[in-house]
PDB file of C-alpha atoms in Angstrom:
ATOM      1  CA  UNK A   1      30.649 -71.316  28.684  1.00 60.00           C
ATOM      2  CA  UNK A   2      30.674 -68.690  25.968  1.00 74.00           C
ATOM      3  CA  UNK A   3      28.126 -66.858  23.860  1.00 87.00           C
ATOM      4  CA  UNK A   4      28.086 -68.669  20.541  1.00 87.00           C
ATOM      5  CA  UNK A   5      24.740 -67.508  19.211  1.00 93.00           C
ATOM      6  CA  UNK A   6      22.857 -64.215  19.320  1.00 95.00           C
ATOM      7  CA  UNK A   7      19.525 -63.924  21.110  1.00 95.00           C
ATOM      8  CA  UNK A   8      17.431 -63.724  17.975  1.00 95.00           C
ATOM      9  CA  UNK A   9      14.553 -65.817  16.648  1.00 94.00           C
ATOM     10  CA  UNK A  10      15.167 -69.347  15.289  1.00 94.00           C
ATOM     11  CA  UNK A  11      14.580 -68.236  11.684  1.00 94.00           C
ATOM     12  CA  UNK A  12      17.034 -65.351  11.878  1.00 95.00           C
ATOM     13  CA  UNK A  13      19.491 -67.614  13.740  1.00 95.00           C
ATOM     14  CA  UNK A  14      19.345 -70.059  10.839  1.00 96.00           C
ATOM     15  CA  UNK A  15      20.687 -67.433   8.444  1.00 96.00           C
ATOM     16  CA  UNK A  16      23.177 -66.246  11.054  1.00 96.00           C
ATOM     17  CA  UNK A  17      24.599 -69.776  11.076  1.00 96.00           C
ATOM     18  CA  UNK A  18      24.608 -69.905   7.274  1.00 95.00           C
ATOM     19  CA  UNK A  19      26.592 -66.655   7.231  1.00 94.00           C
ATOM     20  CA  UNK A  20      29.056 -68.157   9.709  1.00 93.00           C
ATOM     21  CA  UNK A  21      29.727 -71.189   7.520  1.00 92.00           C
ATOM     22  CA  UNK A  22      33.198 -70.519   6.103  1.00 89.00           C
ATOM     23  CA  UNK A  23      32.735 -73.329   3.583  1.00 89.00           C
ATOM     24  CA  UNK A  24      30.172 -71.203   1.744  1.00 87.00           C
ATOM     25  CA  UNK A  25      31.137 -68.745  -0.958  1.00 88.00           C
ATOM     26  CA  UNK A  26      31.732 -65.300   0.518  1.00 85.00           C
ATOM     27  CA  UNK A  27      28.896 -63.609  -1.366  1.00 86.00           C
ATOM     28  CA  UNK A  28      26.440 -66.238  -0.185  1.00 89.00           C
ATOM     29  CA  UNK A  29      27.534 -65.594   3.402  1.00 90.00           C
ATOM     30  CA  UNK A  30      27.112 -61.866   2.850  1.00 90.00           C
ATOM     31  CA  UNK A  31      23.579 -62.314   1.509  1.00 92.00           C
ATOM     32  CA  UNK A  32      22.733 -64.482   4.498  1.00 94.00           C
ATOM     33  CA  UNK A  33      23.713 -61.598   6.783  1.00 94.00           C
ATOM     34  CA  UNK A  34      21.167 -59.394   5.048  1.00 94.00           C
ATOM     35  CA  UNK A  35      18.444 -62.054   5.313  1.00 95.00           C
ATOM     36  CA  UNK A  36      19.305 -62.534   8.988  1.00 96.00           C
ATOM     37  CA  UNK A  37      18.941 -58.793   9.590  1.00 96.00           C
ATOM     38  CA  UNK A  38      15.590 -58.728   7.799  1.00 95.00           C
ATOM     39  CA  UNK A  39      14.240 -61.358  10.177  1.00 95.00           C
ATOM     40  CA  UNK A  40      15.819 -59.694  13.211  1.00 95.00           C
ATOM     41  CA  UNK A  41      13.977 -56.502  12.337  1.00 95.00           C
ATOM     42  CA  UNK A  42      10.661 -58.138  11.442  1.00 94.00           C
ATOM     43  CA  UNK A  43      10.547 -60.489  14.427  1.00 92.00           C
ATOM     44  CA  UNK A  44      12.411 -58.704  17.226  1.00 92.00           C
ATOM     45  CA  UNK A  45      12.936 -55.011  16.531  1.00 93.00           C
ATOM     46  CA  UNK A  46       9.304 -54.464  15.577  1.00 92.00           C
ATOM     47  CA  UNK A  47       8.333 -55.267  19.168  1.00 87.00           C
ATOM     48  CA  UNK A  48      10.218 -52.180  20.380  1.00 90.00           C
ATOM     49  CA  UNK A  49       9.237 -49.477  17.915  1.00 92.00           C
ATOM     50  CA  UNK A  50       6.435 -46.985  18.464  1.00 92.00           C
ATOM     51  CA  UNK A  51       2.888 -47.749  17.226  1.00 93.00           C
ATOM     52  CA  UNK A  52       3.316 -45.046  14.576  1.00 95.00           C
ATOM     53  CA  UNK A  53       6.458 -46.711  13.189  1.00 95.00           C
ATOM     54  CA  UNK A  54       4.875 -50.160  13.451  1.00 95.00           C
ATOM     55  CA  UNK A  55       2.021 -49.013  11.212  1.00 95.00           C
ATOM     56  CA  UNK A  56       4.549 -48.021   8.538  1.00 95.00           C
ATOM     57  CA  UNK A  57       6.760 -51.087   8.987  1.00 96.00           C
ATOM     58  CA  UNK A  58       5.629 -53.019   5.924  1.00 94.00           C
ATOM     59  CA  UNK A  59       6.621 -50.054   3.715  1.00 95.00           C
ATOM     60  CA  UNK A  60      10.046 -49.617   5.333  1.00 96.00           C
ATOM     61  CA  UNK A  61      13.233 -50.764   3.641  1.00 95.00           C
ATOM     62  CA  UNK A  62      15.779 -52.635   5.755  1.00 95.00           C
ATOM     63  CA  UNK A  63      17.836 -49.466   6.185  1.00 96.00           C
ATOM     64  CA  UNK A  64      14.802 -47.650   7.610  1.00 96.00           C
ATOM     65  CA  UNK A  65      13.989 -50.522   9.959  1.00 96.00           C
ATOM     66  CA  UNK A  66      17.506 -50.601  11.381  1.00 96.00           C
ATOM     67  CA  UNK A  67      17.624 -46.813  11.558  1.00 95.00           C
ATOM     68  CA  UNK A  68      14.382 -46.816  13.559  1.00 95.00           C
ATOM     69  CA  UNK A  69      16.216 -48.491  16.427  1.00 95.00           C
ATOM     70  CA  UNK A  70      18.093 -45.259  17.105  1.00 95.00           C
ATOM     71  CA  UNK A  71      15.010 -44.211  19.050  1.00 93.00           C
ATOM     72  CA  UNK A  72      15.926 -46.690  21.796  1.00 92.00           C
ATOM     73  CA  UNK A  73      19.400 -48.070  21.016  1.00 93.00           C
ATOM     74  CA  UNK A  74      22.909 -46.631  21.176  1.00 92.00           C
ATOM     75  CA  UNK A  75      23.426 -44.772  17.883  1.00 94.00           C
ATOM     76  CA  UNK A  76      27.019 -46.003  17.487  1.00 95.00           C
ATOM     77  CA  UNK A  77      25.852 -49.624  17.661  1.00 95.00           C
ATOM     78  CA  UNK A  78      23.061 -48.933  15.172  1.00 95.00           C
ATOM     79  CA  UNK A  79      25.586 -47.425  12.760  1.00 96.00           C
ATOM     80  CA  UNK A  80      27.635 -50.622  13.010  1.00 95.00           C
ATOM     81  CA  UNK A  81      24.528 -52.656  12.246  1.00 95.00           C
ATOM     82  CA  UNK A  82      23.894 -50.472   9.199  1.00 95.00           C
ATOM     83  CA  UNK A  83      27.435 -51.254   8.072  1.00 93.00           C
ATOM     84  CA  UNK A  84      26.678 -54.959   8.482  1.00 92.00           C
ATOM     85  CA  UNK A  85      23.674 -54.407   6.226  1.00 93.00           C
ATOM     86  CA  UNK A  86      25.980 -52.807   3.631  1.00 91.00           C
ATOM     87  CA  UNK A  87      28.049 -56.019   3.554  1.00 89.00           C
ATOM     88  CA  UNK A  88      24.877 -57.936   2.784  1.00 85.00           C
ATOM     89  CA  UNK A  89      23.968 -55.492   0.043  1.00 85.00           C
ATOM     90  CA  UNK A  90      27.395 -55.844  -1.579  1.00 83.00           C
ATOM     91  CA  UNK A  91      27.026 -59.615  -1.601  1.00 76.00           C
ATOM     92  CA  UNK A  92      23.558 -59.389  -3.130  1.00 74.00           C
ATOM     93  CA  UNK A  93      24.344 -56.761  -5.780  1.00 71.00           C
ATOM     94  CA  UNK A  94      28.032 -57.332  -6.565  1.00 70.00           C
ATOM     95  CA  UNK A  95      28.498 -61.017  -5.817  1.00 67.00           C
ATOM     96  CA  UNK A  96      32.084 -62.161  -5.441  1.00 69.00           C
ATOM     97  CA  UNK A  97      33.253 -58.826  -6.835  1.00 66.00           C
ATOM     98  CA  UNK A  98      31.806 -56.888  -3.911  1.00 65.00           C
ATOM     99  CA  UNK A  99      34.309 -54.868  -1.881  1.00 71.00           C
ATOM    100  CA  UNK A 100      34.346 -56.882   1.326  1.00 75.00           C
ATOM    101  CA  UNK A 101      36.604 -59.419   3.010  1.00 84.00           C
ATOM    102  CA  UNK A 102      35.967 -62.487   5.139  1.00 83.00           C
ATOM    103  CA  UNK A 103      36.750 -60.476   8.265  1.00 89.00           C
ATOM    104  CA  UNK A 104      34.005 -57.987   7.276  1.00 89.00           C
ATOM    105  CA  UNK A 105      31.497 -60.830   7.406  1.00 90.00           C
ATOM    106  CA  UNK A 106      32.845 -61.992  10.762  1.00 92.00           C
ATOM    107  CA  UNK A 107      32.639 -58.434  12.100  1.00 93.00           C
ATOM    108  CA  UNK A 108      29.028 -58.204  10.907  1.00 93.00           C
ATOM    109  CA  UNK A 109      28.158 -61.417  12.750  1.00 95.00           C
ATOM    110  CA  UNK A 110      29.731 -60.018  15.902  1.00 94.00           C
ATOM    111  CA  UNK A 111      27.633 -56.864  15.645  1.00 95.00           C
ATOM    112  CA  UNK A 112      24.437 -58.900  15.294  1.00 96.00           C
ATOM    113  CA  UNK A 113      25.367 -60.799  18.455  1.00 95.00           C
ATOM    114  CA  UNK A 114      26.114 -57.568  20.312  1.00 95.00           C
ATOM    115  CA  UNK A 115      22.886 -55.988  19.091  1.00 95.00           C
ATOM    116  CA  UNK A 116      20.805 -58.949  20.277  1.00 95.00           C
ATOM    117  CA  UNK A 117      22.202 -58.652  23.810  1.00 95.00           C
ATOM    118  CA  UNK A 118      21.699 -54.888  23.805  1.00 95.00           C
ATOM    119  CA  UNK A 119      17.989 -55.419  23.114  1.00 93.00           C
ATOM    120  CA  UNK A 120      17.628 -56.914  26.596  1.00 93.00           C
ATOM    121  CA  UNK A 121      19.542 -54.080  28.195  1.00 93.00           C
ATOM    122  CA  UNK A 122      17.205 -51.623  26.473  1.00 92.00           C
ATOM    123  CA  UNK A 123      14.174 -53.577  27.659  1.00 91.00           C
ATOM    124  CA  UNK A 124      15.344 -53.561  31.277  1.00 94.00           C
ATOM    125  CA  UNK A 125      16.108 -49.840  31.207  1.00 91.00           C
ATOM    126  CA  UNK A 126      12.615 -49.137  29.924  1.00 88.00           C
ATOM    127  CA  UNK A 127      10.640 -51.678  31.932  1.00 88.00           C
ATOM    128  CA  UNK A 128      12.857 -52.658  34.856  1.00 89.00           C
ATOM    129  CA  UNK A 129      14.181 -56.076  35.729  1.00 89.00           C
ATOM    130  CA  UNK A 130      11.659 -56.933  38.394  1.00 74.00           C
ATOM    131  CA  UNK A 131      12.032 -57.395  42.134  1.00 60.00           C
ATOM    132  CA  UNK A 132      10.892 -59.583  44.995  1.00 55.00           C
ATOM    133  CA  UNK A 133       7.941 -57.348  45.830  1.00 56.00           C
ATOM    134  CA  UNK A 134       5.881 -56.974  42.673  1.00 62.00           C
ATOM    135  CA  UNK A 135       5.906 -60.652  41.718  1.00 69.00           C
ATOM    136  CA  UNK A 136       7.203 -60.029  38.189  1.00 82.00           C
ATOM    137  CA  UNK A 137       7.953 -63.133  36.147  1.00 89.00           C
ATOM    138  CA  UNK A 138      10.803 -61.348  34.345  1.00 92.00           C
ATOM    139  CA  UNK A 139      13.686 -62.558  36.592  1.00 92.00           C
ATOM    140  CA  UNK A 140      12.381 -66.138  36.553  1.00 92.00           C
ATOM    141  CA  UNK A 141      11.915 -66.203  32.799  1.00 94.00           C
ATOM    142  CA  UNK A 142      15.307 -64.535  32.296  1.00 95.00           C
ATOM    143  CA  UNK A 143      16.877 -67.278  34.422  1.00 93.00           C
ATOM    144  CA  UNK A 144      15.980 -69.883  31.781  1.00 94.00           C
ATOM    145  CA  UNK A 145      18.642 -68.403  29.476  1.00 95.00           C
ATOM    146  CA  UNK A 146      22.197 -69.772  29.601  1.00 94.00           C
ATOM    147  CA  UNK A 147      24.047 -68.062  32.497  1.00 94.00           C
ATOM    148  CA  UNK A 148      26.738 -66.467  30.318  1.00 95.00           C
ATOM    149  CA  UNK A 149      24.056 -64.495  28.464  1.00 96.00           C
ATOM    150  CA  UNK A 150      22.692 -63.343  31.809  1.00 96.00           C
ATOM    151  CA  UNK A 151      26.156 -62.281  32.985  1.00 97.00           C
ATOM    152  CA  UNK A 152      26.735 -60.187  29.871  1.00 96.00           C
ATOM    153  CA  UNK A 153      23.333 -58.490  29.958  1.00 97.00           C
ATOM    154  CA  UNK A 154      23.126 -57.940  33.717  1.00 97.00           C
ATOM    155  CA  UNK A 155      26.717 -56.659  33.896  1.00 97.00           C
ATOM    156  CA  UNK A 156      25.676 -53.770  31.692  1.00 95.00           C
ATOM    157  CA  UNK A 157      22.304 -53.255  33.347  1.00 96.00           C
ATOM    158  CA  UNK A 158      23.960 -53.234  36.775  1.00 97.00           C
ATOM    159  CA  UNK A 159      25.839 -50.068  35.748  1.00 96.00           C
ATOM    160  CA  UNK A 160      22.446 -48.372  35.406  1.00 94.00           C
ATOM    161  CA  UNK A 161      20.771 -50.083  38.338  1.00 95.00           C
ATOM    162  CA  UNK A 162      23.189 -51.263  41.075  1.00 96.00           C
ATOM    163  CA  UNK A 163      20.348 -52.465  43.305  1.00 94.00           C
ATOM    164  CA  UNK A 164      20.714 -55.314  45.767  1.00 95.00           C
ATOM    165  CA  UNK A 165      18.342 -57.403  43.649  1.00 94.00           C
ATOM    166  CA  UNK A 166      20.393 -56.984  40.468  1.00 95.00           C
ATOM    167  CA  UNK A 167      23.670 -57.540  42.350  1.00 97.00           C
ATOM    168  CA  UNK A 168      22.307 -60.775  43.798  1.00 96.00           C
ATOM    169  CA  UNK A 169      21.119 -62.058  40.398  1.00 95.00           C
ATOM    170  CA  UNK A 170      24.372 -61.127  38.674  1.00 97.00           C
ATOM    171  CA  UNK A 171      26.582 -62.780  41.304  1.00 97.00           C
ATOM    172  CA  UNK A 172      24.572 -66.002  40.955  1.00 96.00           C
ATOM    173  CA  UNK A 173      24.803 -65.838  37.166  1.00 95.00           C
ATOM    174  CA  UNK A 174      28.586 -65.670  37.525  1.00 96.00           C
ATOM    175  CA  UNK A 175      28.558 -68.823  39.637  1.00 95.00           C
ATOM    176  CA  UNK A 176      26.287 -70.690  37.228  1.00 93.00           C
ATOM    177  CA  UNK A 177      28.648 -69.725  34.403  1.00 92.00           C
ATOM    178  CA  UNK A 178      31.503 -71.434  36.245  1.00 91.00           C
ATOM    179  CA  UNK A 179      32.983 -68.114  37.357  1.00 94.00           C
ATOM    180  CA  UNK A 180      32.576 -68.168  41.126  1.00 94.00           C
ATOM    181  CA  UNK A 181      35.751 -66.153  41.713  1.00 96.00           C
ATOM    182  CA  UNK A 182      34.459 -63.426  39.407  1.00 97.00           C
ATOM    183  CA  UNK A 183      31.177 -63.487  41.330  1.00 97.00           C
ATOM    184  CA  UNK A 184      32.961 -63.037  44.665  1.00 97.00           C
ATOM    185  CA  UNK A 185      35.204 -60.316  43.239  1.00 98.00           C
ATOM    186  CA  UNK A 186      32.099 -58.574  41.938  1.00 98.00           C
ATOM    187  CA  UNK A 187      30.458 -58.659  45.391  1.00 98.00           C
ATOM    188  CA  UNK A 188      33.594 -57.312  47.049  1.00 98.00           C
ATOM    189  CA  UNK A 189      33.745 -54.517  44.504  1.00 98.00           C
ATOM    190  CA  UNK A 190      30.099 -53.670  45.230  1.00 98.00           C
ATOM    191  CA  UNK A 191      30.997 -53.550  48.940  1.00 98.00           C
ATOM    192  CA  UNK A 192      33.878 -51.158  48.279  1.00 98.00           C
ATOM    193  CA  UNK A 193      31.511 -48.896  46.341  1.00 97.00           C
ATOM    194  CA  UNK A 194      28.991 -48.992  49.226  1.00 97.00           C
ATOM    195  CA  UNK A 195      26.342 -50.542  46.991  1.00 98.00           C
ATOM    196  CA  UNK A 196      25.938 -53.292  49.579  1.00 97.00           C
ATOM    197  CA  UNK A 197      26.941 -53.384  53.243  1.00 97.00           C
ATOM    198  CA  UNK A 198      29.104 -55.909  55.113  1.00 97.00           C
ATOM    199  CA  UNK A 199      26.174 -58.012  56.253  1.00 97.00           C
ATOM    200  CA  UNK A 200      24.665 -58.161  52.769  1.00 97.00           C
ATOM    201  CA  UNK A 201      28.021 -59.117  51.274  1.00 97.00           C
ATOM    202  CA  UNK A 202      28.428 -61.978  53.769  1.00 97.00           C
ATOM    203  CA  UNK A 203      24.916 -63.248  53.038  1.00 97.00           C
ATOM    204  CA  UNK A 204      25.371 -63.070  49.267  1.00 97.00           C
ATOM    205  CA  UNK A 205      28.709 -64.916  49.449  1.00 97.00           C
ATOM    206  CA  UNK A 206      27.092 -67.555  51.639  1.00 97.00           C
ATOM    207  CA  UNK A 207      24.324 -67.912  49.049  1.00 96.00           C
ATOM    208  CA  UNK A 208      26.981 -68.588  46.415  1.00 96.00           C
ATOM    209  CA  UNK A 209      28.497 -71.316  48.597  1.00 95.00           C
ATOM    210  CA  UNK A 210      25.094 -72.948  49.062  1.00 93.00           C
ATOM    211  CA  UNK A 211      24.341 -72.685  45.368  1.00 92.00           C
ATOM    212  CA  UNK A 212      27.690 -74.245  44.498  1.00 91.00           C
ATOM    213  CA  UNK A 213      26.990 -77.205  46.802  1.00 90.00           C
ATOM    214  CA  UNK A 214      23.768 -78.000  44.945  1.00 85.00           C
ATOM    215  CA  UNK A 215      25.061 -77.058  41.499  1.00 79.00           C
ATOM    216  CA  UNK A 216      24.748 -80.592  40.109  1.00 77.00           C
ATOM    217  CA  UNK A 217      21.031 -80.517  40.944  1.00 76.00           C
ATOM    218  CA  UNK A 218      20.406 -77.265  39.094  1.00 76.00           C
ATOM    219  CA  UNK A 219      18.860 -77.359  35.639  1.00 80.00           C
ATOM    220  CA  UNK A 220      21.324 -74.863  34.178  1.00 86.00           C
ATOM    221  CA  UNK A 221      20.954 -74.238  30.439  1.00 88.00           C
ATOM    222  CA  UNK A 222      24.254 -74.803  28.658  1.00 87.00           C
ATOM    223  CA  UNK A 223      22.935 -73.610  25.297  1.00 91.00           C
ATOM    224  CA  UNK A 224      19.840 -72.110  23.717  1.00 93.00           C
ATOM    225  CA  UNK A 225      18.287 -75.505  23.005  1.00 93.00           C
ATOM    226  CA  UNK A 226      18.451 -76.365  26.698  1.00 93.00           C
ATOM    227  CA  UNK A 227      17.125 -72.880  27.478  1.00 94.00           C
ATOM    228  CA  UNK A 228      14.189 -73.568  25.179  1.00 95.00           C
ATOM    229  CA  UNK A 229      13.359 -76.740  27.109  1.00 94.00           C
ATOM    230  CA  UNK A 230      13.621 -74.939  30.462  1.00 94.00           C
ATOM    231  CA  UNK A 231      11.440 -72.077  29.276  1.00 95.00           C
ATOM    232  CA  UNK A 232       8.757 -74.371  27.857  1.00 94.00           C
ATOM    233  CA  UNK A 233       8.619 -76.308  31.121  1.00 94.00           C
ATOM    234  CA  UNK A 234       8.182 -73.026  32.978  1.00 93.00           C
ATOM    235  CA  UNK A 235       5.592 -71.505  30.634  1.00 92.00           C
ATOM    236  CA  UNK A 236       2.528 -73.459  31.857  1.00 92.00           C
ATOM    237  CA  UNK A 237       3.118 -72.063  35.353  1.00 92.00           C
ATOM    238  CA  UNK A 238       2.666 -68.501  34.069  1.00 89.00           C
ATOM    239  CA  UNK A 239      -0.995 -67.573  33.824  1.00 87.00           C
ATOM    240  CA  UNK A 240      -1.919 -66.232  30.415  1.00 84.00           C
ATOM    241  CA  UNK A 241      -2.895 -62.832  31.807  1.00 80.00           C
ATOM    242  CA  UNK A 242       0.587 -62.594  33.383  1.00 80.00           C
ATOM    243  CA  UNK A 243       2.417 -63.320  30.111  1.00 82.00           C
ATOM    244  CA  UNK A 244       3.781 -59.874  29.425  1.00 85.00           C
ATOM    245  CA  UNK A 245       5.949 -58.550  26.592  1.00 85.00           C
ATOM    246  CA  UNK A 246       9.081 -60.072  28.103  1.00 91.00           C
ATOM    247  CA  UNK A 247       7.590 -63.570  28.189  1.00 91.00           C
ATOM    248  CA  UNK A 248       6.514 -63.159  24.566  1.00 90.00           C
ATOM    249  CA  UNK A 249       9.989 -61.915  23.633  1.00 92.00           C
ATOM    250  CA  UNK A 250      11.711 -64.949  25.174  1.00 94.00           C
ATOM    251  CA  UNK A 251       9.183 -67.257  23.541  1.00 94.00           C
ATOM    252  CA  UNK A 252       9.872 -65.672  20.173  1.00 93.00           C
ATOM    253  CA  UNK A 253      13.641 -65.986  20.629  1.00 94.00           C
ATOM    254  CA  UNK A 254      13.559 -69.596  21.791  1.00 95.00           C
ATOM    255  CA  UNK A 255      10.516 -71.029  20.019  1.00 93.00           C
ATOM    256  CA  UNK A 256       9.777 -68.738  17.098  1.00 89.00           C
ATOM    257  CA  UNK A 257       6.324 -67.311  16.512  1.00 70.00           C
ATOM    258  CA  UNK A 258       4.707 -70.668  17.186  1.00 47.00           C
TER     259      UNK A 258
END
């Protein structure tokens, strides 16, 4: 498994795919990057900005919308996203004569993918990932995503929150991504760092063995389309008054605003 698509809404993903089509003229691909970023901002980023910024959103230019993410995102990553926007501008205003290369477009697509994963990390830092006590739907809803996305996001979040709950979820995501060895190595590393004890490590490894034995019975999402199906099957089980921001975010990413 590998991450082929960013975790952005279907409409923004459409233009992401257009920009990735190497059969298109370069300036068309560049323009598609800009359109993709517009939708990323208007459908995803807007959910994270302050109420004050949200009230001004319609008057913001794309540069301002991206720049607003510095309030909750890593500034270096935001600067890279602004550079991706510049590539789109050059395509729109200069056409084929714009000063950009094919690799600039590819780099821009990579930044969009990285940014989309970082959004989840930011959400978990702000709101937590959930645990077995408070009954949060976040871990269950998150589990509908393809495992490799979960590995990437939780690996970073684990550095901020090396709790037993996060360690357990991350080790299982490794297994479901076909990386059992990496999952075991991860648990042993957590043991060495005293983040889990011997007994917990044994139990978590045993859980991986049990999970592996029933792997063919698991409804593991291999791509975002399968994730969409899994999420929509899960959604009716979540009472409407329990459908928090995270549930809405996943719904937007997988289903669009509908």
